[in-house]
mmCIF file of C-alpha atoms and ligand atoms in Angstrom:
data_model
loop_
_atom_site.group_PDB
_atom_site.id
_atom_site.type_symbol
_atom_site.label_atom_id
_atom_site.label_comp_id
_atom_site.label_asym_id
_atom_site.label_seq_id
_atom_site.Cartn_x
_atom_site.Cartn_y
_atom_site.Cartn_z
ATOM 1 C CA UNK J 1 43.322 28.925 202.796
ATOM 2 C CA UNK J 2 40.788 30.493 205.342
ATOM 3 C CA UNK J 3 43.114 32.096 207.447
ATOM 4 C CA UNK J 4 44.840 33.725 204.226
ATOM 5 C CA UNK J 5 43.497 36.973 202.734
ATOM 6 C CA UNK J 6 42.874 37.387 199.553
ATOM 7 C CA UNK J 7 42.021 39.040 196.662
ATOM 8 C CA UNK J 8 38.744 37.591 195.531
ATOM 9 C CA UNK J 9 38.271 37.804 191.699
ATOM 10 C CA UNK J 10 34.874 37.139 189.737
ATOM 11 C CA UNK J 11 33.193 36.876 186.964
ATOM 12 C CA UNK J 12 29.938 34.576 185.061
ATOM 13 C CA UNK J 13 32.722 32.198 183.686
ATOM 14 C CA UNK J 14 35.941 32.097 181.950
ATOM 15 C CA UNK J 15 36.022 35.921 180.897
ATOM 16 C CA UNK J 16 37.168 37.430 184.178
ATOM 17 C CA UNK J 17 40.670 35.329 183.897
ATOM 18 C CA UNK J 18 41.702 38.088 181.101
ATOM 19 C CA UNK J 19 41.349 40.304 184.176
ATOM 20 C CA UNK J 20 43.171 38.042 186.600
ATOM 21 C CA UNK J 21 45.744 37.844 184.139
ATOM 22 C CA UNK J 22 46.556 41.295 183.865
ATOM 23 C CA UNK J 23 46.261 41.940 187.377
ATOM 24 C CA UNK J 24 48.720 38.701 187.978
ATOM 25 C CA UNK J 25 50.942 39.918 186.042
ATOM 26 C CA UNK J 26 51.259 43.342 187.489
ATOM 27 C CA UNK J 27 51.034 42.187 191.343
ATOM 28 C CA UNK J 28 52.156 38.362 191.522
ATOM 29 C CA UNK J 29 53.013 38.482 195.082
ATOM 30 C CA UNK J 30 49.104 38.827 196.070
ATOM 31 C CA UNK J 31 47.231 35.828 196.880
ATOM 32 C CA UNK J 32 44.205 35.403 194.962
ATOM 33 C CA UNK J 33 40.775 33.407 194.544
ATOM 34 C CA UNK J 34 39.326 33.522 191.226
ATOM 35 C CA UNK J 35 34.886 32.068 191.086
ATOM 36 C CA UNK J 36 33.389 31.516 187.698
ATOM 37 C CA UNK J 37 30.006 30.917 187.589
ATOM 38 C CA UNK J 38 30.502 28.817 184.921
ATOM 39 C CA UNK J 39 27.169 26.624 185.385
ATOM 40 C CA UNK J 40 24.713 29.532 185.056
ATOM 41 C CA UNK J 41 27.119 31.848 182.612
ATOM 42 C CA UNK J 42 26.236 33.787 180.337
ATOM 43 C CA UNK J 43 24.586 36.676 182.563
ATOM 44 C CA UNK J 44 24.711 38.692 179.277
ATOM 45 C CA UNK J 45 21.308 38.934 178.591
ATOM 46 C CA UNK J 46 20.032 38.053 181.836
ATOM 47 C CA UNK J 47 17.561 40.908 184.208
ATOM 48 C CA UNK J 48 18.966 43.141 186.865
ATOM 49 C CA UNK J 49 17.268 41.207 189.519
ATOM 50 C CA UNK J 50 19.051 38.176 188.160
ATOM 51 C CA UNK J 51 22.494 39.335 187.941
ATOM 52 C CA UNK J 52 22.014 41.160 191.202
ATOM 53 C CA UNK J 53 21.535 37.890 192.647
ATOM 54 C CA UNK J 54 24.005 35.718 190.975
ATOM 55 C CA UNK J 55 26.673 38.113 191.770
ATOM 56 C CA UNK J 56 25.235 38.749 195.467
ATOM 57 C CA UNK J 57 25.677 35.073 196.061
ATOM 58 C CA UNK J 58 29.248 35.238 194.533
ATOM 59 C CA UNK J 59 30.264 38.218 196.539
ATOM 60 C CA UNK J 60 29.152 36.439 200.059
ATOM 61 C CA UNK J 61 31.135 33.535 198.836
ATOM 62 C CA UNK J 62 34.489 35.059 198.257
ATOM 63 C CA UNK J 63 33.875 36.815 201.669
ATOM 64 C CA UNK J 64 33.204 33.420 203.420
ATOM 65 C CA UNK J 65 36.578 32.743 202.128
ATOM 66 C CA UNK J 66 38.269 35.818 203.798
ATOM 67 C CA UNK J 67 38.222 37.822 200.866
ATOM 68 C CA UNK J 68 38.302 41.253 202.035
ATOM 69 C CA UNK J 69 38.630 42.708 198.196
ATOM 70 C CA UNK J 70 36.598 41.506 195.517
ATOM 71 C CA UNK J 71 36.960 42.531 192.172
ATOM 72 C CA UNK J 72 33.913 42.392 189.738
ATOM 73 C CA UNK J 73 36.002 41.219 186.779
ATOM 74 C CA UNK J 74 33.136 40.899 184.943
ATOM 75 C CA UNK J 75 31.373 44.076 183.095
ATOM 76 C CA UNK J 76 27.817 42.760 183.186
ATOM 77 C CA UNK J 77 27.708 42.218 187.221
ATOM 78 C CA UNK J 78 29.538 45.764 186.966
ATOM 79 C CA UNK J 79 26.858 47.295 185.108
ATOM 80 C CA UNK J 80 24.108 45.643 186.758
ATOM 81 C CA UNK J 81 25.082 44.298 190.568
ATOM 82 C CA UNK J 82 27.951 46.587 191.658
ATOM 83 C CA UNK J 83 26.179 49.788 192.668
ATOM 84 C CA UNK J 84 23.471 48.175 194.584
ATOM 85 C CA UNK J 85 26.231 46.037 196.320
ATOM 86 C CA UNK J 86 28.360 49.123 196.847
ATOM 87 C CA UNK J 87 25.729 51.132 198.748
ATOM 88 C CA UNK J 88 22.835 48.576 199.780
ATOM 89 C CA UNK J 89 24.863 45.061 201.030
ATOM 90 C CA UNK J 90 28.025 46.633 202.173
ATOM 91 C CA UNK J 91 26.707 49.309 204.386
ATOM 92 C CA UNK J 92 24.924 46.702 206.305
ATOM 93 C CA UNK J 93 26.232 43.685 206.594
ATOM 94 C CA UNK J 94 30.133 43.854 205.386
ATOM 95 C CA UNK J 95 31.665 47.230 205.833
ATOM 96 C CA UNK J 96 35.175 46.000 206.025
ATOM 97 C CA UNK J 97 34.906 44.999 203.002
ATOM 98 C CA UNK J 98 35.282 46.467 199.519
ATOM 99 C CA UNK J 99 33.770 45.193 195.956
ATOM 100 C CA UNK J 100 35.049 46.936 193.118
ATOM 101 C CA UNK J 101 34.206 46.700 189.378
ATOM 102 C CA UNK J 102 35.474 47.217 185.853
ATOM 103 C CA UNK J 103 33.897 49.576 184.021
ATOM 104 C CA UNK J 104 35.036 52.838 185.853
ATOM 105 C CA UNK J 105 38.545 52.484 185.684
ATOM 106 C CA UNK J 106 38.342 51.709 181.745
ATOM 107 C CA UNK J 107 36.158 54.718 181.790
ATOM 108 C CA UNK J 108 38.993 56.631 183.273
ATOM 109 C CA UNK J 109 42.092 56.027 181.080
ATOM 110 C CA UNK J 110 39.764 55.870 177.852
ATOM 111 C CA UNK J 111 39.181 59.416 176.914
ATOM 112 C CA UNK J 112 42.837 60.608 177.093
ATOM 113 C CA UNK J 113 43.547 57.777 174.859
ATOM 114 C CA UNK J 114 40.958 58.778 171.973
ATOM 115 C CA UNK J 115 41.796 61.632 169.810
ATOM 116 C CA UNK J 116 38.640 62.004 168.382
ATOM 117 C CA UNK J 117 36.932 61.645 171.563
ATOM 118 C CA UNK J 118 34.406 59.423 169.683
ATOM 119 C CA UNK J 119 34.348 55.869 171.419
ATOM 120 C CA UNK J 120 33.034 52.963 170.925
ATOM 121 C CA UNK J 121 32.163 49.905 172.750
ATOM 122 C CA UNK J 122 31.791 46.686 172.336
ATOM 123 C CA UNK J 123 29.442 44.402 175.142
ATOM 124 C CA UNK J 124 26.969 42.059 176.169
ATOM 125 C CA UNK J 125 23.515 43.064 175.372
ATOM 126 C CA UNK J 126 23.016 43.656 179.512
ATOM 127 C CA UNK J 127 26.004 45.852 179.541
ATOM 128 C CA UNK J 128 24.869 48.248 176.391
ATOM 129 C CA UNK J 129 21.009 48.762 177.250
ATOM 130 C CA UNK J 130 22.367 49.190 181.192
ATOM 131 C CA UNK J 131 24.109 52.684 179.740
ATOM 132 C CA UNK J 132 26.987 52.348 182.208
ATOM 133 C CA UNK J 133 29.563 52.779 179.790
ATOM 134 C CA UNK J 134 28.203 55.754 178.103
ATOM 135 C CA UNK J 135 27.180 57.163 181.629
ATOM 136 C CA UNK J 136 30.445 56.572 183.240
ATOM 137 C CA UNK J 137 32.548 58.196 180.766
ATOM 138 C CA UNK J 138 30.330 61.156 179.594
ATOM 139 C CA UNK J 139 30.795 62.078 183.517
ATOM 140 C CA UNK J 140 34.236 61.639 183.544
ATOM 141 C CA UNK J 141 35.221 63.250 180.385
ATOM 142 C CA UNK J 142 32.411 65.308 178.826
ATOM 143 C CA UNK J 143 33.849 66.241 175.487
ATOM 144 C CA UNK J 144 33.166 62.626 174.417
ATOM 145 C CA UNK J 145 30.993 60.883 172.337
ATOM 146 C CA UNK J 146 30.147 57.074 173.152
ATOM 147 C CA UNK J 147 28.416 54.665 170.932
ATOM 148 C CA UNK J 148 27.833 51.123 172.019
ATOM 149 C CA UNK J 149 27.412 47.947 170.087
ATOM 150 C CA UNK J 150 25.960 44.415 171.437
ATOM 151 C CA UNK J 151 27.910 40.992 170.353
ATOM 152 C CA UNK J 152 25.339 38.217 171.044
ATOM 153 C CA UNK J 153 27.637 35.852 169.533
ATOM 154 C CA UNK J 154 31.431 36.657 170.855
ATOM 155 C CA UNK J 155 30.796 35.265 174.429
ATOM 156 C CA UNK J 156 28.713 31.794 173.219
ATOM 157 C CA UNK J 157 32.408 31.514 170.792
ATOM 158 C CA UNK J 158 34.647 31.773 173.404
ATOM 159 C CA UNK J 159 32.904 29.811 176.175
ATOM 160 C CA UNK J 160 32.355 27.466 172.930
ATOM 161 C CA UNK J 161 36.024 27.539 171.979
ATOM 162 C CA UNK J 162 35.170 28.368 168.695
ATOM 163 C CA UNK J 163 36.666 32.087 169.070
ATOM 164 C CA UNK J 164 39.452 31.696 166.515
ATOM 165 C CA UNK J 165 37.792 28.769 164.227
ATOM 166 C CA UNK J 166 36.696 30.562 160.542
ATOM 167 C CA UNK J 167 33.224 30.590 161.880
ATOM 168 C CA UNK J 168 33.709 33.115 164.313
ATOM 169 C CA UNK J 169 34.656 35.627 161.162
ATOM 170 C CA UNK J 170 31.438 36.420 160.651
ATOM 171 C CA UNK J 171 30.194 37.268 163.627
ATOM 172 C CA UNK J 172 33.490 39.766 164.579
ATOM 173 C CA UNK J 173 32.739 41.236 161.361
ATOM 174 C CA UNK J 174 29.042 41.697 161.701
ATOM 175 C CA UNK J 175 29.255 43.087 165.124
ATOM 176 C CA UNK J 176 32.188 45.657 164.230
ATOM 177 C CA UNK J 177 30.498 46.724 160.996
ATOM 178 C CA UNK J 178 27.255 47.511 162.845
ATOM 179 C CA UNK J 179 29.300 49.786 165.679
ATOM 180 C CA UNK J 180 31.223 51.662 163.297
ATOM 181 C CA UNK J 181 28.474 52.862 160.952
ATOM 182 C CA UNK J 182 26.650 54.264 164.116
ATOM 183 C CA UNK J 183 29.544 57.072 164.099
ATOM 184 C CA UNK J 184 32.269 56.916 161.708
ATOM 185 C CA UNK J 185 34.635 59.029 163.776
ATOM 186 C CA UNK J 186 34.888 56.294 165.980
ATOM 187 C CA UNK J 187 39.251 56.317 166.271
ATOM 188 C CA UNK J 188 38.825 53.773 169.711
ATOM 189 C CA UNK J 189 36.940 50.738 170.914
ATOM 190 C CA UNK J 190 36.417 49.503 174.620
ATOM 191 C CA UNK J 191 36.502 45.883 174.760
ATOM 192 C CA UNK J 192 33.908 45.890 177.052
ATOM 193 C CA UNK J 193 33.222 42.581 178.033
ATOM 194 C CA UNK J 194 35.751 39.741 179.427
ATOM 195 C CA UNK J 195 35.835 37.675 177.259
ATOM 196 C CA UNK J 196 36.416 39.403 174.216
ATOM 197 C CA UNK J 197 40.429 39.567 174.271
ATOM 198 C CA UNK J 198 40.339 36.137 172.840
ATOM 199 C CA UNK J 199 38.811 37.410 169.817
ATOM 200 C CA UNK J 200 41.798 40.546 169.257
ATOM 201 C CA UNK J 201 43.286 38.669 166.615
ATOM 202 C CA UNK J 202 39.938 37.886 164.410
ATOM 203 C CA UNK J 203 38.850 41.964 165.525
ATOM 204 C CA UNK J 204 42.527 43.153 164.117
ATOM 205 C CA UNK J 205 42.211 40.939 161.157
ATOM 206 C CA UNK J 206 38.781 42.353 160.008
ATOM 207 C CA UNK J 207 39.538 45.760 161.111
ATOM 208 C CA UNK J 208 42.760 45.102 158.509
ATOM 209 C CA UNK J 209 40.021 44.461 155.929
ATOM 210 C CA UNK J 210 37.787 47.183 156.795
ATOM 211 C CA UNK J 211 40.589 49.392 156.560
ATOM 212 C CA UNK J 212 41.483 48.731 152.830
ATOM 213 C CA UNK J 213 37.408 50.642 152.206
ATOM 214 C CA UNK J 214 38.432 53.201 154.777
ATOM 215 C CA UNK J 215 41.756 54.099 155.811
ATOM 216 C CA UNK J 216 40.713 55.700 158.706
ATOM 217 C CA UNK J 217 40.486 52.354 160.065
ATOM 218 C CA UNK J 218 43.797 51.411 160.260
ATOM 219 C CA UNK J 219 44.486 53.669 163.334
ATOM 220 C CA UNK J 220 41.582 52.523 165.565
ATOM 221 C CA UNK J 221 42.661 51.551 169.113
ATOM 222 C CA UNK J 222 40.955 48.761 170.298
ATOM 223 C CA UNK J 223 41.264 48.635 174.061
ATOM 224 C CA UNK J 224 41.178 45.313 176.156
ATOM 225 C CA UNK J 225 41.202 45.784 179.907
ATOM 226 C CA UNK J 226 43.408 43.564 181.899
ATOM 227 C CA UNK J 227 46.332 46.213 182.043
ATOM 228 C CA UNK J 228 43.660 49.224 182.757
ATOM 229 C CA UNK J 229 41.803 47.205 185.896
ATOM 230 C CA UNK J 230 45.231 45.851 187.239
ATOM 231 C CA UNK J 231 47.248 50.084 187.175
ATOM 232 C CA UNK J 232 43.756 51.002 189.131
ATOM 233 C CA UNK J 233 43.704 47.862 191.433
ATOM 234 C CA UNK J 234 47.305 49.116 191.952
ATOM 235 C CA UNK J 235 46.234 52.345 192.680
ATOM 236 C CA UNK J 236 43.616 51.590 194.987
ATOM 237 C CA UNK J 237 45.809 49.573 197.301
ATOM 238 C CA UNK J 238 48.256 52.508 197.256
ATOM 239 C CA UNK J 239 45.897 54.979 198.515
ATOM 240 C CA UNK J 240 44.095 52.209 200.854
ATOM 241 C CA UNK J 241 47.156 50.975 203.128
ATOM 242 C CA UNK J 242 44.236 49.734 205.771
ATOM 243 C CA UNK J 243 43.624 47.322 202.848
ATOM 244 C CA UNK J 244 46.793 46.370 201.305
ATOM 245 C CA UNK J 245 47.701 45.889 204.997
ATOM 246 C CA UNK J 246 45.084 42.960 205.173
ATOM 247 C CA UNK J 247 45.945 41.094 202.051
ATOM 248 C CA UNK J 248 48.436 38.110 201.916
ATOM 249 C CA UNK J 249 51.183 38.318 199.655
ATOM 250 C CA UNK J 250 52.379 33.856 198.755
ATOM 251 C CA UNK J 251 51.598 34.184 195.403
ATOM 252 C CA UNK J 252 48.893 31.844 195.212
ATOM 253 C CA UNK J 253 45.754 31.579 193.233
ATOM 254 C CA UNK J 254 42.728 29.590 194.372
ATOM 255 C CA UNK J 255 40.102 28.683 191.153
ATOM 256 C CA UNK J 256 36.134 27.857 192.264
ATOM 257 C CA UNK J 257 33.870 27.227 189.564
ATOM 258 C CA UNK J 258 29.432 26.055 189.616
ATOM 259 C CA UNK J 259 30.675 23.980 186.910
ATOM 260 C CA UNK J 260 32.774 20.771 186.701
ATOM 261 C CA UNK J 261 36.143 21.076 187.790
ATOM 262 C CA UNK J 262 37.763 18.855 185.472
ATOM 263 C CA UNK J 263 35.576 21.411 182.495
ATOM 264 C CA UNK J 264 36.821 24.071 183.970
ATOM 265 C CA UNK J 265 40.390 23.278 184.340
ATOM 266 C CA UNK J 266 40.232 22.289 180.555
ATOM 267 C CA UNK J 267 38.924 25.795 179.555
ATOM 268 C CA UNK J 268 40.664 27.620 181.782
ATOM 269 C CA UNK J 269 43.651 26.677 180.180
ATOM 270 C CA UNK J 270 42.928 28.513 177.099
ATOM 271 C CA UNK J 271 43.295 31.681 178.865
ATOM 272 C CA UNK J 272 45.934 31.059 181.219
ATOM 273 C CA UNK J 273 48.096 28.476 179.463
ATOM 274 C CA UNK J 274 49.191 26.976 183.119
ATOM 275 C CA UNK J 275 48.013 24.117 184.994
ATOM 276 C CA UNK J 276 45.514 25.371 187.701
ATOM 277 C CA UNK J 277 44.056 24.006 191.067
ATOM 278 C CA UNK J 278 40.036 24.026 190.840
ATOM 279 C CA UNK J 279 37.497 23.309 193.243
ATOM 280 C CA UNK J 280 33.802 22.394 192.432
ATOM 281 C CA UNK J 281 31.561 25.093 194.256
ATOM 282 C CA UNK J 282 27.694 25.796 194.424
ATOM 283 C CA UNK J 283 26.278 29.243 195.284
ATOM 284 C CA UNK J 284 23.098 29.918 196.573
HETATM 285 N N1 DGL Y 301 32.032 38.247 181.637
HETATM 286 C C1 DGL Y 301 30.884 38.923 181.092
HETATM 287 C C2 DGL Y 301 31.186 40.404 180.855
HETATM 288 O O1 DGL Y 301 32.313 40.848 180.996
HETATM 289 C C3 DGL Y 301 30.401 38.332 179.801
HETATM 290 C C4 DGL Y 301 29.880 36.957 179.855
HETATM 291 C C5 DGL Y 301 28.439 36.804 180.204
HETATM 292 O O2 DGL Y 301 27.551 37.251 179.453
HETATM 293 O O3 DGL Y 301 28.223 36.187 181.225
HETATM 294 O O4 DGL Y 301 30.274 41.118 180.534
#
């Protein structure tokens, strides 16, 4: 695999393989190499020195592996690790290479979507106090209106595969009944946090329920972001032959994880229903 170049995918644990997914499924012939750092997931509500750190470690990782494009697929590192990367690490000691994140190219295609231009989103607690979301889409499209809303509880149910048990109905309610009273012209919501797909069927269920108090409801767009992060991967290597020039195309895909393999391979599956090839990695 060393001599092979790949597309290096991360994230704290299992979330980022909603992004691998979509961007799989849009360009299959790459070869890619996804790292969760399962064993020290969740970064959630973890510092900015922390995450930095974590995701610094990750980064020098996928590049030991000849990754010369890394994708944050993981909206806390994003938020907290990818613009200190971007114009501190890189600079210095990697400038062939490129790290790229998640939240800016959601923040793109989201305010042509809303009609209302109010938005909300849904994240980990790092992600919401870090601002990016509201920052990165107010700059992009100023006639908007963002309001964000923590969910302590969605990533502990997914990593905990409890996401579609009747427990979990609680929590998705809770956390979507808090968001929406902030601003109740809220017509879209940015998943904006990895792992949440899982939970689209409990969010449309309760926004069903919601809807039968407020009508209004029954139009809200909830937005996940495999497809979003895959069109702009897409578009990058369009615009960046001297990178898509670099990058393998077999097909593959390469799993590392801090964690235990065989754990891993078991979880993994509930996100990629296929049979993958893991390999036990630490980072320091
Ligand atoms: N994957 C992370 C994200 O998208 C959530 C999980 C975590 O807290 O580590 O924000």
């Amino acid at each position: 695999m060393v001599n092979e170049r790949c597309i290096g995918i991360f994230d704290s644990g299992y979330g980022g393989l909603t992004i691998l997914d979509g961007i799989r499924q849009r360009m299959p012939e790459y070869d890619y190499i996804y790292l969760g750092d399962n064993a020290r997931a969740p970064y959630g509500t973890r510092s900015f020195d922390v995450v930095y750190e974590f995701t610094l470690q990750a980064v020098k990782k996928l590049f030991e592996m000849n990754c010369p494009l890394v994708i944050l697929g993981c909206n806390t590192a994003s938020a907290k690790a990818l613009r200190s990367i971007q114009q501190k690490y890189l600079p210095q000691y990697a400038p062939d290479r490129r790290v790229l994140g998640v939240i800016r190219p959601t923040a793109e295609v989201v305010g042509d979507i809303s009609c209302t231009k109010h938005i909300g989103v849904l994240a980990t607690e790092g992600t919401i106090k870090s601002e990016s979301y509201k920052l990165e889409i107010e700059k992009l499209h100023p006639d908007c209106t963002i309001v964000g809303q923590s969910c302590p509880m969605w990533v502990p149910l997914v990593e905990n595969n409890e996401f579609d048990k009747p427990g979990a109905d609680y929590f998705v309610k809770d956390s979507l009944e808090k968001l929406l009273s902030q601003d109740p012209l809220i017509d879209t919501i940015i998943l904006g946090c990895t792992h949440y797909p899982l939970l689209l069927p409990k969010i449309k269920q309760q926004l069903v329920q919601l809807s039968t108090l407020n009508s209004q409801l029954s139009t809200l767009k909830v937005i996940p972001q495999g497809h979003y992060i895959a069109t702009s991967l897409e578009d990058y290597l369009r615009r960046h032959p001297e990178m898509d020039q670099r990058l393998t195309r077999g097909g593959t895909c390469q799993y590392l994880t801090t964690e235990s393999a065989t754990k891993f391979r078991e979880n993994a599956s509930l996100f990629l229903h296929e049979e993958v090839n893991v390999q036990h990695i630490t980072l320091n």
